[in-house]
Amino acid sequence: MKTLLQGRVEFVELTDNWSMKVDVKWTKRWFTTSVTSRQLHLKSDFESCALTQAHVLSFISRSDTFNFSGKKSAYSELLLESVETQCLMDSKNASIKLEGKCLIFKGSVRKKDINSLSNIFKLIEMLQNNIDSLDSTTSRS
C-alpha cells in the first residue's frame, strides 16, 4: 500500500458471530474504508438507522455535529452512546448504518496515519461485542 499510489483490497473475514466484508481503497493521500459486518445469529433485524456527519452544521458551530436518521431502538441508542462510535466518526466523511442484520461503516483516514486504519477494525470489533452483549440481554428478557 505504501509503494502504490492507488489501489484497492477486498476481503471477507468470519468470526464466531460476525461476517465482515472489507473494501479498502487508497489514493496518494487517503485510505477509504468500507466495512459491512453481518451478525450471523441475530434474533431479529436491526431497525434501519444511520449516523452521518453534518458538514454544514460542523462548519458553522466549529465542532463535530452529526445527523441521525431512521428508527430509534436499543441498538441505535447503543450507537449514539458508544465511545467506539464517537471514535469511528472522527474519520473523514464517516457514516455508520444499521440495516437488516448488518452494521455498515464508511470513512476515510490519511494515508500517513496507519494507526487510525488499524484502529477502525479494533473499534468495529468492540462495537460488535457491545451489540452481541445487548442482543443476549434482550433475548433473555
PDB file of C-alpha atoms in Angstrom:
ATOM      1  CA  MET A   1       0.000   0.000   0.000  1.00  0.00           C
ATOM      2  CA  LYS A   2       2.863   2.382   0.681  1.00  0.00           C
ATOM      3  CA  THR A   3       4.560   1.786  -2.675  1.00  0.00           C
ATOM      4  CA  LEU A   4       1.454   2.012  -4.891  1.00  0.00           C
ATOM      5  CA  LEU A   5      -0.114   5.437  -5.359  1.00  0.00           C
ATOM      6  CA  GLN A   6      -3.593   3.979  -5.626  1.00  0.00           C
ATOM      7  CA  GLY A   7      -5.256   0.622  -5.297  1.00  0.00           C
ATOM      8  CA  ARG A   8      -7.956  -1.479  -3.754  1.00  0.00           C
ATOM      9  CA  VAL A   9      -8.181  -4.515  -1.491  1.00  0.00           C
ATOM     10  CA  GLU A  10     -11.301  -6.534  -0.720  1.00  0.00           C
ATOM     11  CA  PHE A  11     -11.598  -9.440   1.689  1.00  0.00           C
ATOM     12  CA  VAL A  12     -14.093 -11.286   3.882  1.00  0.00           C
ATOM     13  CA  GLU A  13     -13.364 -12.412   7.419  1.00  0.00           C
ATOM     14  CA  LEU A  14     -15.520 -14.753   9.507  1.00  0.00           C
ATOM     15  CA  THR A  15     -15.604 -14.755  13.299  1.00  0.00           C
ATOM     16  CA  ASP A  16     -17.866 -16.627  15.711  1.00  0.00           C
ATOM     17  CA  ASN A  17     -20.896 -14.356  15.331  1.00  0.00           C
ATOM     18  CA  TRP A  18     -19.960 -11.924  12.568  1.00  0.00           C
ATOM     19  CA  SER A  19     -19.052 -11.935   8.891  1.00  0.00           C
ATOM     20  CA  MET A  20     -17.039  -8.859   7.839  1.00  0.00           C
ATOM     21  CA  LYS A  21     -16.755  -7.750   4.223  1.00  0.00           C
ATOM     22  CA  VAL A  22     -13.994  -5.148   3.962  1.00  0.00           C
ATOM     23  CA  ASP A  23     -13.242  -2.893   0.999  1.00  0.00           C
ATOM     24  CA  VAL A  24     -10.245  -0.550   1.302  1.00  0.00           C
ATOM     25  CA  LYS A  25      -9.361   1.876  -1.484  1.00  0.00           C
ATOM     26  CA  TRP A  26      -6.372   4.173  -1.326  1.00  0.00           C
ATOM     27  CA  THR A  27      -5.055   7.153  -3.209  1.00  0.00           C
ATOM     28  CA  LYS A  28      -1.914   9.179  -2.793  1.00  0.00           C
ATOM     29  CA  ARG A  29      -3.223  10.708   0.469  1.00  0.00           C
ATOM     30  CA  TRP A  30      -6.276   8.778   1.752  1.00  0.00           C
ATOM     31  CA  PHE A  31      -7.467   5.316   2.771  1.00  0.00           C
ATOM     32  CA  THR A  32     -11.226   4.941   2.242  1.00  0.00           C
ATOM     33  CA  THR A  33     -12.614   2.026   4.219  1.00  0.00           C
ATOM     34  CA  SER A  34     -15.990   0.361   3.879  1.00  0.00           C
ATOM     35  CA  VAL A  35     -16.809  -2.412   6.350  1.00  0.00           C
ATOM     36  CA  THR A  36     -20.063  -4.358   6.201  1.00  0.00           C
ATOM     37  CA  SER A  37     -20.415  -6.579   9.271  1.00  0.00           C
ATOM     38  CA  ARG A  38     -23.262  -9.079   9.259  1.00  0.00           C
ATOM     39  CA  GLN A  39     -24.436 -10.585  12.547  1.00  0.00           C
ATOM     40  CA  LEU A  40     -24.978 -14.295  11.841  1.00  0.00           C
ATOM     41  CA  HIS A  41     -27.058 -15.195  14.913  1.00  0.00           C
ATOM     42  CA  LEU A  42     -29.113 -12.034  15.473  1.00  0.00           C
ATOM     43  CA  LYS A  43     -32.645 -12.866  16.627  1.00  0.00           C
ATOM     44  CA  SER A  44     -34.347 -10.077  14.639  1.00  0.00           C
ATOM     45  CA  ASP A  45     -33.222  -7.465  12.122  1.00  0.00           C
ATOM     46  CA  PHE A  46     -31.930  -4.086  13.235  1.00  0.00           C
ATOM     47  CA  GLU A  47     -34.260  -1.115  12.889  1.00  0.00           C
ATOM     48  CA  SER A  48     -32.744   0.823   9.983  1.00  0.00           C
ATOM     49  CA  CYS A  49     -30.868   3.933  11.076  1.00  0.00           C
ATOM     50  CA  ALA A  50     -27.838   5.968  10.048  1.00  0.00           C
ATOM     51  CA  LEU A  51     -25.394   8.325  11.728  1.00  0.00           C
ATOM     52  CA  THR A  52     -23.563  10.722   9.393  1.00  0.00           C
ATOM     53  CA  GLN A  53     -21.508  13.875   9.698  1.00  0.00           C
ATOM     54  CA  ALA A  54     -23.374  17.179   9.358  1.00  0.00           C
ATOM     55  CA  HIS A  55     -20.803  19.135   7.372  1.00  0.00           C
ATOM     56  CA  VAL A  56     -22.601  22.500   7.263  1.00  0.00           C
ATOM     57  CA  LEU A  57     -23.505  22.473  10.957  1.00  0.00           C
ATOM     58  CA  SER A  58     -19.984  21.372  11.870  1.00  0.00           C
ATOM     59  CA  PHE A  59     -18.562  24.261   9.863  1.00  0.00           C
ATOM     60  CA  ILE A  60     -20.912  26.799  11.458  1.00  0.00           C
ATOM     61  CA  SER A  61     -20.584  25.536  15.035  1.00  0.00           C
ATOM     62  CA  ARG A  62     -16.863  24.698  14.695  1.00  0.00           C
ATOM     63  CA  SER A  63     -17.426  21.382  16.448  1.00  0.00           C
ATOM     64  CA  ASP A  64     -18.307  17.880  15.322  1.00  0.00           C
ATOM     65  CA  THR A  65     -22.017  17.611  14.586  1.00  0.00           C
ATOM     66  CA  PHE A  66     -23.844  14.514  13.377  1.00  0.00           C
ATOM     67  CA  ASN A  67     -27.163  13.685  11.706  1.00  0.00           C
ATOM     68  CA  PHE A  68     -29.237  10.730  12.879  1.00  0.00           C
ATOM     69  CA  SER A  69     -31.901   9.314  10.591  1.00  0.00           C
ATOM     70  CA  GLY A  70     -34.101   6.271  10.890  1.00  0.00           C
ATOM     71  CA  LYS A  71     -35.922   4.499  13.674  1.00  0.00           C
ATOM     72  CA  LYS A  72     -34.818   4.523  17.297  1.00  0.00           C
ATOM     73  CA  SER A  73     -34.182   1.212  19.036  1.00  0.00           C
ATOM     74  CA  ALA A  74     -31.945  -0.228  21.729  1.00  0.00           C
ATOM     75  CA  TYR A  75     -29.260  -0.754  19.059  1.00  0.00           C
ATOM     76  CA  SER A  76     -29.446   2.827  17.764  1.00  0.00           C
ATOM     77  CA  GLU A  77     -29.186   4.079  21.358  1.00  0.00           C
ATOM     78  CA  LEU A  78     -26.088   1.911  21.746  1.00  0.00           C
ATOM     79  CA  LEU A  79     -24.606   3.538  18.632  1.00  0.00           C
ATOM     80  CA  LEU A  80     -25.366   7.043  19.852  1.00  0.00           C
ATOM     81  CA  GLU A  81     -23.910   6.486  23.346  1.00  0.00           C
ATOM     82  CA  SER A  82     -20.906   4.345  22.420  1.00  0.00           C
ATOM     83  CA  VAL A  83     -17.376   5.696  22.751  1.00  0.00           C
ATOM     84  CA  GLU A  84     -16.363   3.448  19.849  1.00  0.00           C
ATOM     85  CA  THR A  85     -18.887   5.169  17.584  1.00  0.00           C
ATOM     86  CA  GLN A  86     -17.551   8.581  18.538  1.00  0.00           C
ATOM     87  CA  CYS A  87     -14.009   7.491  17.661  1.00  0.00           C
ATOM     88  CA  LEU A  88     -15.146   5.982  14.337  1.00  0.00           C
ATOM     89  CA  MET A  89     -16.982   9.199  13.461  1.00  0.00           C
ATOM     90  CA  ASP A  90     -13.652  11.078  13.719  1.00  0.00           C
ATOM     91  CA  SER A  91     -12.853   9.698  10.252  1.00  0.00           C
ATOM     92  CA  LYS A  92     -13.371  11.920   7.223  1.00  0.00           C
ATOM     93  CA  ASN A  93     -16.882  11.597   5.697  1.00  0.00           C
ATOM     94  CA  ALA A  94     -17.752   8.920   8.238  1.00  0.00           C
ATOM     95  CA  SER A  95     -21.106   7.157   8.395  1.00  0.00           C
ATOM     96  CA  ILE A  96     -22.413   4.245  10.425  1.00  0.00           C
ATOM     97  CA  LYS A  97     -25.619   2.428   9.467  1.00  0.00           C
ATOM     98  CA  LEU A  98     -27.699  -0.420  10.803  1.00  0.00           C
ATOM     99  CA  GLU A  99     -29.654  -2.202   8.061  1.00  0.00           C
ATOM    100  CA  GLY A 100     -31.174  -5.646   8.273  1.00  0.00           C
ATOM    101  CA  LYS A 101     -28.618  -7.732  10.148  1.00  0.00           C
ATOM    102  CA  CYS A 102     -25.690  -5.520   9.077  1.00  0.00           C
ATOM    103  CA  LEU A 103     -23.549  -2.852  10.706  1.00  0.00           C
ATOM    104  CA  ILE A 104     -22.062  -0.714   7.922  1.00  0.00           C
ATOM    105  CA  PHE A 105     -19.167   1.721   8.394  1.00  0.00           C
ATOM    106  CA  LYS A 106     -17.672   4.007   5.759  1.00  0.00           C
ATOM    107  CA  GLY A 107     -14.928   6.549   6.321  1.00  0.00           C
ATOM    108  CA  SER A 108     -11.501   7.808   5.294  1.00  0.00           C
ATOM    109  CA  VAL A 109      -8.204   8.335   7.112  1.00  0.00           C
ATOM    110  CA  ARG A 110      -4.946   9.901   5.960  1.00  0.00           C
ATOM    111  CA  LYS A 111      -2.505   7.507   4.359  1.00  0.00           C
ATOM    112  CA  LYS A 112       0.269   8.599   6.733  1.00  0.00           C
ATOM    113  CA  ASP A 113      -1.893   7.579   9.717  1.00  0.00           C
ATOM    114  CA  ILE A 114      -1.645   3.756   9.640  1.00  0.00           C
ATOM    115  CA  ASN A 115      -2.610   3.540  13.344  1.00  0.00           C
ATOM    116  CA  SER A 116      -6.036   5.059  12.619  1.00  0.00           C
ATOM    117  CA  LEU A 117      -6.611   2.491   9.891  1.00  0.00           C
ATOM    118  CA  SER A 118      -5.950  -0.421  12.257  1.00  0.00           C
ATOM    119  CA  ASN A 119      -7.980   1.294  14.988  1.00  0.00           C
ATOM    120  CA  ILE A 120     -11.035   1.245  12.703  1.00  0.00           C
ATOM    121  CA  PHE A 121     -11.025  -2.550  12.782  1.00  0.00           C
ATOM    122  CA  LYS A 122     -10.479  -2.694  16.545  1.00  0.00           C
ATOM    123  CA  LEU A 123     -13.302  -0.208  17.175  1.00  0.00           C
ATOM    124  CA  ILE A 124     -15.702  -2.107  14.904  1.00  0.00           C
ATOM    125  CA  GLU A 125     -14.869  -5.330  16.741  1.00  0.00           C
ATOM    126  CA  MET A 126     -15.571  -3.630  20.086  1.00  0.00           C
ATOM    127  CA  LEU A 127     -18.865  -2.275  18.728  1.00  0.00           C
ATOM    128  CA  GLN A 128     -19.781  -5.785  17.537  1.00  0.00           C
ATOM    129  CA  ASN A 129     -19.104  -7.154  21.029  1.00  0.00           C
ATOM    130  CA  ASN A 130     -21.356  -4.460  22.512  1.00  0.00           C
ATOM    131  CA  ILE A 131     -24.128  -5.410  20.076  1.00  0.00           C
ATOM    132  CA  ASP A 132     -23.669  -9.104  20.942  1.00  0.00           C
ATOM    133  CA  SER A 133     -23.980  -8.411  24.639  1.00  0.00           C
ATOM    134  CA  LEU A 134     -27.052  -6.214  24.084  1.00  0.00           C
ATOM    135  CA  ASP A 135     -28.583  -8.928  21.892  1.00  0.00           C
ATOM    136  CA  SER A 136     -28.007 -11.568  24.570  1.00  0.00           C
ATOM    137  CA  THR A 137     -29.590  -9.388  27.283  1.00  0.00           C
ATOM    138  CA  THR A 138     -32.643  -8.551  25.148  1.00  0.00           C
ATOM    139  CA  SER A 139     -33.171 -12.200  24.168  1.00  0.00           C
ATOM    140  CA  ARG A 140     -33.245 -13.188  27.864  1.00  0.00           C
ATOM    141  CA  SER A 141     -35.929 -10.609  28.669  1.00  0.00           C
TER     142      SER A 141
END
